[in-house]
Amino acid sequence: GCVRLFGYFLALAHEFVRPCQPRSTRTARSDGFEVLGTHYRAIATLTGRFVREIEGTGVTILDTRKTTPGLRLLEKYAVTCGGGENHRFGLFDMALIKDNHIAFAGGIKAAAACFDSIRGEVPMEIEVDSLEQLQEALEVHPDYIMLDNMAREEIARAVEIIANLPMGKRPQ
C-alpha cells in the first residue's frame, strides 16, 4: 500500500538531498527523508479529513495541478493515499474554462463553443463562482464543474442541483 510506495519514493528522493553536505551524508539523508515523509503524511492526513467531512454527499475531493516543483507525482500520490483523487497532471489533459475565458468570450456558452471547436477529445471543465453561472454551465454539458470561491451554503445548493440531474447529464 501507501506506506511501502512512500518508502520507495523517499528512497528515490535522496537524490534531492545528496548535494547538501551538512554534518554527514547520513544526517542529510535522514533529515531529508523526515521532511519529505512529514510533508506527504500531512497531505494524506488533511485529504483524509476532507474526504471524511464530505462522505455520503457524492462529492469527490480532487487535488490541484499546483504542486511543489519536482514533487508533483509524490504529492498527487499522497492525495490518493488520503482518499482523494487526482484531477489533472498538467495543462495538456483537460480544457479548463476559467473566469477570464468567460469574461473574454462574453459568457459561458460562448467560451464553451470556442473550446469545443479546438479541444479535441480532452474533457472540458468549467469554473463557476455562482449558482447563476452553474445553471449556464450545466446547459453546455461539461465533463467537470469546479465550484470556485463559493460560500458553504452555495456549495451545498450547487451539489444538490447537480445531484438532481439525470445520471447522463451530471458533470463530475
XYZ file of N, CA and C in Angstrom:
516
model
N 0.771 -1.174 0.000
C 0.000 0.000 0.000
C 0.825 1.257 0.000
N 0.209 2.263 0.574
C 0.788 3.609 0.557
C 2.130 3.676 1.265
N 2.249 3.022 2.412
C 3.498 3.119 3.178
C 4.667 2.544 2.397
N 4.496 1.379 1.780
C 5.577 0.754 1.015
C 5.977 1.645 -0.162
N 4.988 2.188 -0.876
C 5.321 3.044 -2.010
C 5.975 4.343 -1.557
N 5.541 4.893 -0.426
C 6.198 6.091 0.078
C 7.667 5.801 0.357
N 7.959 4.640 0.956
C 9.347 4.267 1.217
C 10.151 4.215 -0.066
N 9.580 3.643 -1.101
C 10.243 3.566 -2.405
C 10.500 4.966 -2.961
N 9.456 5.832 -2.921
C 9.612 7.179 -3.446
C 10.617 7.982 -2.624
N 10.615 7.785 -1.329
C 11.571 8.512 -0.500
C 12.996 8.058 -0.781
N 13.167 6.772 -1.082
C 14.496 6.286 -1.452
C 14.968 6.973 -2.741
N 14.055 7.153 -3.681
C 14.412 7.878 -4.913
C 14.707 9.342 -4.614
N 13.994 9.899 -3.643
C 14.129 11.323 -3.339
C 15.461 11.671 -2.699
N 16.240 10.676 -2.276
C 17.521 11.010 -1.635
C 18.441 11.750 -2.592
N 18.174 11.654 -3.900
C 18.949 12.417 -4.881
C 18.788 13.921 -4.651
N 17.610 14.320 -4.100
C 17.378 15.740 -3.843
C 18.223 16.247 -2.682
N 18.521 15.393 -1.719
C 19.241 15.851 -0.539
C 20.736 15.554 -0.606
N 21.176 14.768 -1.569
C 22.587 14.401 -1.666
C 23.510 15.607 -1.830
N 23.155 16.622 -2.653
C 24.093 17.724 -2.869
C 24.444 18.528 -1.625
N 23.544 18.622 -0.625
C 23.902 19.406 0.557
C 24.808 18.566 1.456
N 25.862 19.149 1.946
C 26.862 18.426 2.739
C 26.864 18.920 4.189
N 25.828 18.604 4.976
C 25.870 19.022 6.378
C 26.821 18.134 7.164
N 26.553 17.922 8.432
C 27.455 17.144 9.290
C 27.876 15.832 8.643
N 26.944 15.155 8.037
C 27.282 13.916 7.342
C 26.213 13.629 6.308
N 26.568 12.825 5.329
C 25.606 12.437 4.306
C 24.451 11.678 4.938
N 24.773 10.866 5.921
C 23.737 10.085 6.605
C 22.726 11.008 7.288
N 23.204 12.059 7.954
C 22.315 13.021 8.608
C 21.460 13.741 7.575
N 22.085 14.146 6.481
C 21.349 14.853 5.432
C 20.235 13.983 4.882
N 20.571 12.720 4.612
C 19.564 11.818 4.086
C 18.431 11.609 5.080
N 18.779 11.392 6.330
C 17.765 11.186 7.365
C 16.882 12.417 7.509
N 17.499 13.597 7.556
C 16.718 14.832 7.680
C 15.829 15.045 6.467
N 16.377 14.796 5.291
C 15.600 14.959 4.055
C 14.419 14.016 4.002
N 14.654 12.755 4.363
C 13.564 11.773 4.364
C 12.498 12.160 5.381
N 12.949 12.646 6.526
C 11.988 13.034 7.569
C 11.124 14.195 7.102
N 11.738 15.190 6.483
C 10.989 16.349 5.986
C 10.010 15.913 4.898
N 10.501 15.147 3.926
C 9.611 14.700 2.852
C 8.503 13.805 3.383
N 8.838 12.884 4.262
C 7.833 11.990 4.820
C 6.761 12.750 5.578
N 7.179 13.737 6.355
C 6.218 14.559 7.098
C 5.321 15.324 6.141
N 5.908 15.854 5.098
C 5.151 16.608 4.088
C 4.072 15.729 3.449
N 4.443 14.538 3.017
C 3.482 13.657 2.345
C 2.434 13.123 3.307
N 2.831 12.815 4.532
C 1.853 12.362 5.531
C 0.849 13.470 5.827
N 1.320 14.701 5.878
C 0.426 15.831 6.135
C -0.586 15.986 5.001
N -0.131 15.844 3.775
C -1.043 15.932 2.626
C -2.088 14.822 2.709
N -1.652 13.600 2.955
C -2.578 12.467 3.038
C -3.552 12.637 4.201
N -3.064 13.107 5.340
C -3.916 13.287 6.519
C -4.969 14.364 6.294
N -4.566 15.498 5.753
C -5.518 16.575 5.501
C -6.544 16.163 4.450
N -6.082 15.476 3.414
C -7.009 14.986 2.399
C -8.023 14.045 3.034
N -7.553 13.152 3.894
C -8.450 12.221 4.585
C -9.511 12.932 5.401
N -9.134 14.032 6.056
C -10.117 14.821 6.816
C -11.198 15.373 5.906
N -10.778 15.932 4.767
C -11.755 16.481 3.823
C -12.663 15.379 3.279
N -12.086 14.240 2.949
C -12.861 13.121 2.412
C -13.910 12.669 3.436
N -13.512 12.544 4.690
C -14.471 12.142 5.734
C -15.559 13.202 5.927
N -15.198 14.457 5.823
C -16.149 15.559 6.015
C -17.281 15.527 4.988
N -16.981 15.096 3.769
C -17.995 15.118 2.703
C -18.555 13.734 2.388
N -18.195 12.759 3.201
C -18.648 11.385 2.972
C -20.174 11.333 2.834
N -20.621 10.594 1.820
C -22.049 10.413 1.603
C -22.709 11.501 0.776
N -21.951 12.513 0.362
C -22.548 13.610 -0.404
C -22.485 13.384 -1.909
N -21.660 12.429 -2.345
C -21.467 12.236 -3.780
C -20.409 13.162 -4.352
N -19.782 13.967 -3.509
C -18.736 14.890 -3.937
C -17.383 14.191 -3.818
N -16.469 14.514 -4.710
C -15.139 13.934 -4.703
C -14.111 15.018 -4.413
N -13.169 14.720 -3.539
C -12.056 15.641 -3.282
C -10.995 15.382 -4.342
N -10.667 16.415 -5.104
C -9.653 16.330 -6.148
C -8.448 17.177 -5.759
N -7.285 16.776 -6.237
C -6.084 17.561 -5.961
C -5.928 18.672 -6.986
N -4.858 19.402 -6.847
C -4.558 20.513 -7.738
C -3.329 20.184 -8.581
N -3.202 20.894 -9.663
C -2.026 20.773 -10.505
C -0.902 21.634 -9.942
N -1.240 22.534 -9.039
C -0.270 23.474 -8.461
C 0.431 22.808 -7.284
N 1.565 22.211 -7.569
C 2.304 21.433 -6.576
C 3.720 21.983 -6.426
N 4.440 21.440 -5.476
C 5.824 21.834 -5.247
C 6.674 21.397 -6.445
N 7.497 22.289 -7.000
C 8.310 21.913 -8.154
C 9.114 20.635 -7.898
N 9.013 19.697 -8.836
C 9.735 18.437 -8.752
C 9.057 17.368 -7.912
N 7.996 17.709 -7.217
C 7.356 16.752 -6.311
C 5.907 16.442 -6.684
N 5.494 16.817 -7.875
C 4.089 16.665 -8.276
C 3.594 15.233 -8.132
N 4.321 14.262 -8.675
C 3.839 12.878 -8.624
C 3.695 12.389 -7.188
N 4.661 12.724 -6.343
C 4.598 12.294 -4.949
C 3.446 12.963 -4.214
N 3.248 14.255 -4.431
C 2.160 14.953 -3.754
C 0.803 14.465 -4.244
N 0.696 14.195 -5.520
C -0.561 13.665 -6.042
C -0.818 12.261 -5.491
N 0.234 11.492 -5.338
C 0.088 10.160 -4.758
C -0.364 10.258 -3.303
N 0.154 11.221 -2.565
C -0.249 11.415 -1.167
C -1.738 11.725 -1.080
N -2.262 12.480 -2.029
C -3.699 12.777 -2.049
C -4.495 11.481 -2.194
N -4.054 10.593 -3.077
C -4.790 9.327 -3.250
C -4.697 8.463 -2.002
N -3.576 8.528 -1.294
C -3.452 7.778 -0.038
C -4.436 8.297 1.003
N -4.785 9.564 0.925
C -5.755 10.151 1.850
C -7.190 9.941 1.425
N -7.396 9.301 0.274
C -8.754 9.031 -0.184
C -9.260 9.991 -1.241
N -8.433 10.981 -1.613
C -8.819 11.897 -2.685
C -8.481 11.290 -4.039
N -8.765 12.038 -5.074
C -8.474 11.578 -6.429
C -7.646 12.624 -7.158
N -6.919 12.168 -8.152
C -6.125 13.091 -8.958
C -7.023 13.764 -9.976
N -6.823 15.057 -10.116
C -7.627 15.867 -11.024
C -6.990 15.890 -12.403
N -5.923 16.638 -12.534
C -5.196 16.672 -13.793
C -3.723 16.880 -13.486
N -2.887 16.418 -14.406
C -1.444 16.493 -14.165
C -0.815 17.721 -14.794
N -1.440 18.272 -15.805
C -0.869 19.436 -16.457
C -1.918 20.169 -17.262
N -1.463 21.149 -18.005
C -2.382 21.928 -18.834
C -2.857 21.159 -20.057
N -2.219 20.040 -20.344
C -2.471 19.293 -21.571
C -3.651 18.329 -21.490
N -4.104 17.990 -20.298
C -5.049 16.875 -20.199
C -6.491 17.270 -19.904
N -6.809 18.564 -19.983
C -8.183 18.994 -19.793
C -8.327 20.423 -20.303
N -9.478 20.712 -20.917
C -9.786 22.089 -21.309
C -10.505 22.731 -20.132
N -9.874 23.701 -19.501
C -10.443 24.361 -18.334
C -10.889 25.761 -18.716
N -12.184 26.017 -18.577
C -12.740 27.343 -18.857
C -12.829 28.087 -17.533
N -12.007 29.121 -17.409
C -11.932 29.903 -16.175
C -12.644 31.245 -16.349
N -12.708 31.992 -15.257
C -13.415 33.271 -15.268
C -12.901 34.242 -16.329
N -11.575 34.254 -16.560
C -11.052 35.176 -17.578
C -11.479 34.761 -18.991
N -11.605 33.449 -19.253
C -12.098 32.990 -20.556
C -13.562 33.377 -20.733
N -14.334 33.202 -19.660
C -15.767 33.523 -19.690
C -15.962 35.016 -19.966
N -15.199 35.856 -19.278
C -15.303 37.305 -19.472
C -14.902 37.698 -20.894
N -13.805 37.130 -21.386
C -13.315 37.468 -22.729
C -14.307 37.040 -23.806
N -14.886 35.827 -23.660
C -15.809 35.302 -24.679
C -17.194 35.920 -24.584
N -17.521 36.491 -23.435
C -18.844 37.089 -23.288
C -19.855 36.163 -22.634
N -19.388 35.134 -21.981
C -20.295 34.224 -21.273
C -19.815 32.789 -21.368
N -20.410 31.946 -20.553
C -20.010 30.538 -20.503
C -20.315 29.823 -21.806
N -21.496 30.060 -22.369
C -21.860 29.367 -23.619
C -20.900 29.726 -24.749
N -20.556 30.987 -24.853
C -19.625 31.419 -25.906
C -18.235 30.834 -25.673
N -17.776 30.830 -24.432
C -16.453 30.265 -24.124
C -16.440 28.761 -24.416
N -17.507 28.061 -24.050
C -17.585 26.618 -24.304
C -17.593 26.325 -25.800
N -18.275 27.155 -26.578
C -18.303 26.962 -28.035
C -16.897 27.119 -28.614
N -16.144 28.098 -28.124
C -14.760 28.284 -28.587
C -13.914 27.064 -28.242
N -14.024 26.598 -26.997
C -13.235 25.445 -26.566
C -13.636 24.195 -27.334
N -14.940 24.010 -27.554
C -15.399 22.821 -28.287
C -14.792 22.753 -29.680
N -14.564 23.926 -30.283
C -14.037 23.945 -31.652
C -12.564 23.537 -31.722
N -11.839 23.537 -30.587
C -10.403 23.245 -30.632
C -9.936 22.160 -29.669
N -10.770 21.719 -28.759
C -10.278 20.867 -27.663
C -10.048 19.415 -28.021
N -10.586 18.947 -29.105
C -10.400 17.541 -29.459
C -11.116 16.629 -28.496
N -10.426 15.600 -28.011
C -11.045 14.591 -27.149
C -10.848 14.831 -25.660
N -10.147 15.895 -25.283
C -9.911 16.107 -23.851
C -11.195 16.565 -23.169
N -11.367 16.197 -21.908
C -12.563 16.615 -21.171
C -12.595 18.131 -20.979
N -13.804 18.659 -20.792
C -13.972 20.094 -20.550
C -14.445 20.316 -19.111
N -13.802 21.263 -18.446
C -14.178 21.659 -17.095
C -14.496 23.146 -17.110
N -15.555 23.515 -16.387
C -15.927 24.928 -16.295
C -15.881 25.347 -14.832
N -15.177 26.455 -14.588
C -15.090 27.018 -13.247
C -16.243 28.002 -13.062
N -17.028 27.807 -12.003
C -18.138 28.715 -11.725
C -18.000 29.266 -10.312
N -18.461 30.500 -10.129
C -18.390 31.087 -8.793
C -19.747 31.586 -8.289
N -20.814 31.152 -8.961
C -22.162 31.500 -8.508
C -23.143 30.435 -9.003
N -24.320 30.417 -8.397
C -25.352 29.467 -8.831
C -25.869 29.823 -10.225
N -25.858 31.107 -10.570
C -26.269 31.525 -11.916
C -25.304 30.968 -12.960
N -24.008 31.068 -12.674
C -23.020 30.508 -13.595
C -23.160 28.990 -13.671
N -23.462 28.355 -12.553
C -23.660 26.904 -12.552
C -24.778 26.528 -13.524
N -25.899 27.229 -13.458
C -27.033 26.927 -14.351
C -26.615 27.073 -15.818
N -25.879 28.138 -16.131
C -25.420 28.346 -17.503
C -24.434 27.253 -17.922
N -23.540 26.881 -17.016
C -22.557 25.834 -17.324
C -23.252 24.500 -17.591
N -24.266 24.177 -16.820
C -24.966 22.902 -17.000
C -25.620 22.800 -18.378
N -25.947 23.926 -18.975
C -26.571 23.934 -20.302
C -25.615 23.497 -21.409
N -24.301 23.588 -21.172
C -23.334 23.194 -22.203
C -22.733 21.817 -21.931
N -23.192 21.139 -20.881
C -22.818 19.753 -20.555
C -21.311 19.510 -20.451
N -20.639 20.214 -19.529
C -19.206 19.957 -19.341
C -18.992 18.607 -18.657
N -17.784 18.093 -18.769
C -17.434 16.850 -18.079
C -17.253 17.097 -16.577
N -16.740 18.281 -16.235
C -16.482 18.648 -14.844
C -16.949 20.072 -14.596
N -17.327 20.332 -13.346
C -17.600 21.701 -12.899
C -16.796 21.926 -11.630
N -16.069 23.042 -11.602
C -15.312 23.413 -10.413
C -16.065 24.543 -9.714
N -16.440 24.304 -8.465
C -17.106 25.325 -7.666
C -16.010 26.151 -7.005
N -15.880 27.402 -7.424
C -14.748 28.226 -7.004
C -15.209 29.413 -6.166
N -14.583 29.599 -5.018
C -14.833 30.761 -4.158
C -16.307 30.963 -3.831
N -16.981 29.878 -3.502
C -18.392 29.956 -3.139
C -18.533 29.726 -1.630
N -19.565 30.332 -1.049
C -19.860 30.112 0.366
C -20.366 28.678 0.545
N -20.241 28.155 1.757
C -20.682 26.778 2.046
C -22.124 26.538 1.613
N -22.996 27.491 1.892
C -24.415 27.337 1.534
C -24.583 27.221 0.020
N -23.829 28.028 -0.714
C -23.894 27.964 -2.182
C -23.366 26.629 -2.685
N -22.280 26.149 -2.086
C -21.718 24.858 -2.483
C -22.745 23.757 -2.235
N -23.374 23.783 -1.074
C -24.389 22.772 -0.747
C -25.523 22.812 -1.760
N -25.969 23.995 -2.110
C -27.058 24.133 -3.097
C -26.587 23.660 -4.477
N -25.371 23.988 -4.856
C -24.829 23.558 -6.152
C -24.755 22.035 -6.227
N -24.284 21.414 -5.149
C -24.202 19.945 -5.113
C -25.596 19.344 -5.244
N -26.565 19.942 -4.567
C -27.957 19.472 -4.645
C -28.497 19.593 -6.078
N -28.232 20.719 -6.727
C -28.685 20.933 -8.112
C -28.087 19.868 -9.026
N -26.790 19.636 -8.902
C -26.109 18.648 -9.750
C -26.623 17.243 -9.458
N -26.823 16.918 -8.178
C -27.289 15.584 -7.787
C -28.684 15.289 -8.320
N -29.486 16.311 -8.543
C -30.844 16.107 -9.043
C -30.928 15.994 -10.558
N -29.798 16.110 -11.237
C -29.781 15.939 -12.693
C -29.838 14.452 -13.028
N -30.374 14.109 -14.204
C -30.335 12.700 -14.621
C -28.883 12.242 -14.739
N -28.619 10.969 -14.485
C -27.245 10.424 -14.457
C -26.420 10.821 -15.675
N -26.943 10.738 -16.863
C -26.174 11.048 -18.071
C -25.846 12.516 -18.229
N -26.481 13.363 -17.462
C -26.305 14.819 -17.582
C -25.437 15.399 -16.459
N -25.011 14.566 -15.510
C -24.264 15.060 -14.350
C -22.780 15.220 -14.675
N -22.271 16.428 -14.481
C -20.808 16.570 -14.577
C -20.188 16.039 -13.298
N -18.900 15.817 -13.335
C -18.204 15.369 -12.121
C -17.828 16.545 -11.265
